[in-house]
XYZ file of C-alpha atoms in Angstrom:
105
model
C -0.986 16.456 -4.419
C 1.840 14.232 -5.941
C 2.414 12.723 -2.565
C -1.172 11.533 -2.298
C -1.040 9.987 -5.716
C 2.213 8.135 -4.858
C 0.690 7.032 -1.558
C -2.362 5.655 -3.336
C -0.260 3.725 -5.727
C 1.640 2.140 -2.844
C -1.584 1.220 -1.132
C -2.943 -0.167 -4.258
C 0.059 -2.638 -4.393
C -0.464 -3.520 -0.781
C -4.205 -4.413 -1.524
C -3.057 -6.521 -4.539
C -0.671 -8.416 -2.127
C -3.656 -8.828 0.266
C -5.861 -10.276 -2.546
C -3.096 -12.783 -3.437
C -2.760 -13.799 0.091
C -6.630 -14.275 0.476
C -6.662 -16.393 -2.756
C -3.932 -18.523 -1.543
C -5.764 -19.117 1.773
C -8.971 -19.972 -0.129
C -6.971 -22.608 -2.068
C -5.761 -24.002 1.254
C -2.501 -22.422 1.468
C -2.919 -19.840 4.207
C -0.087 -18.227 6.082
C 0.376 -16.471 9.525
C 3.401 -14.281 8.366
C 5.117 -13.084 5.324
C 8.857 -13.669 4.958
C 10.796 -11.390 2.485
C 14.272 -10.400 1.471
C 15.619 -8.139 -1.270
C 14.882 -4.491 -2.209
C 11.430 -4.328 -0.882
C 12.665 -5.057 2.614
C 14.685 -1.885 2.754
C 11.632 0.476 3.188
C 10.078 0.627 6.746
C 7.022 2.483 5.266
C 6.517 -0.146 2.480
C 6.751 -2.971 5.056
C 4.428 -1.251 7.584
C 1.745 -0.474 4.917
C 1.837 -4.204 3.748
C 1.524 -5.383 7.397
C -1.292 -2.942 8.015
C -3.362 -3.909 4.909
C -2.772 -7.643 5.036
C -3.131 -7.860 8.866
C -0.028 -10.128 8.917
C 3.338 -9.537 10.369
C 6.051 -9.145 7.692
C 9.484 -10.729 8.637
C 12.634 -9.622 6.951
C 15.404 -12.249 6.540
C 18.939 -11.550 7.705
C 20.069 -12.470 4.263
C 18.720 -9.903 1.808
C 19.634 -11.977 -1.173
C 16.704 -14.402 -1.201
C 17.464 -16.286 -4.488
C 21.041 -16.958 -3.351
C 19.919 -18.083 0.079
C 17.432 -20.455 -1.533
C 20.093 -21.929 -3.674
C 22.345 -22.418 -0.618
C 19.373 -24.119 1.248
C 18.782 -26.598 -1.679
C 22.426 -27.245 -2.094
C 22.881 -27.910 1.667
C 19.937 -30.215 1.851
C 21.174 -32.087 -1.460
C 24.445 -32.588 0.263
C 22.715 -34.112 3.266
C 23.467 -31.282 5.567
C 20.908 -30.220 8.163
C 19.055 -33.413 8.133
C 19.150 -33.630 4.301
C 15.756 -31.767 3.920
C 14.932 -28.294 2.818
C 12.945 -27.732 5.953
C 16.096 -28.695 8.138
C 18.319 -26.456 5.999
C 15.706 -23.564 6.269
C 15.602 -23.977 10.044
C 19.469 -23.839 10.313
C 20.175 -21.114 7.519
C 17.235 -18.695 7.414
C 17.412 -16.195 10.137
C 15.049 -13.142 11.083
C 16.529 -9.869 11.101
C 13.300 -7.831 12.095
C 9.649 -8.254 12.166
C 7.010 -5.732 11.492
C 3.658 -6.217 13.102
C 0.500 -4.638 11.813
C -0.632 -1.454 13.609
C -4.127 -2.091 14.779
C -4.923 1.750 14.734
């Protein structure tokens, strides 16, 4: 059915995400969770599928405008706020709205 084809296409993207995460880990840049913002964060099904396929929690930021928040973080650190570092600014400015854990079933 059309629904099965659509689901297969979504799963294909999820497996592409997993391949990218695995490649980064092989290059020494592993992660224990995935943070995201924007349009992709609006679909619970999409997030759950990604968490299930990758085996990683997906964390949705409170601020859904990722590029705008990134600019604010860099501006704050450049202005010497929050310790004057991007890490300090991220700790102060990036907040988690919800966390989607992989379903082991």
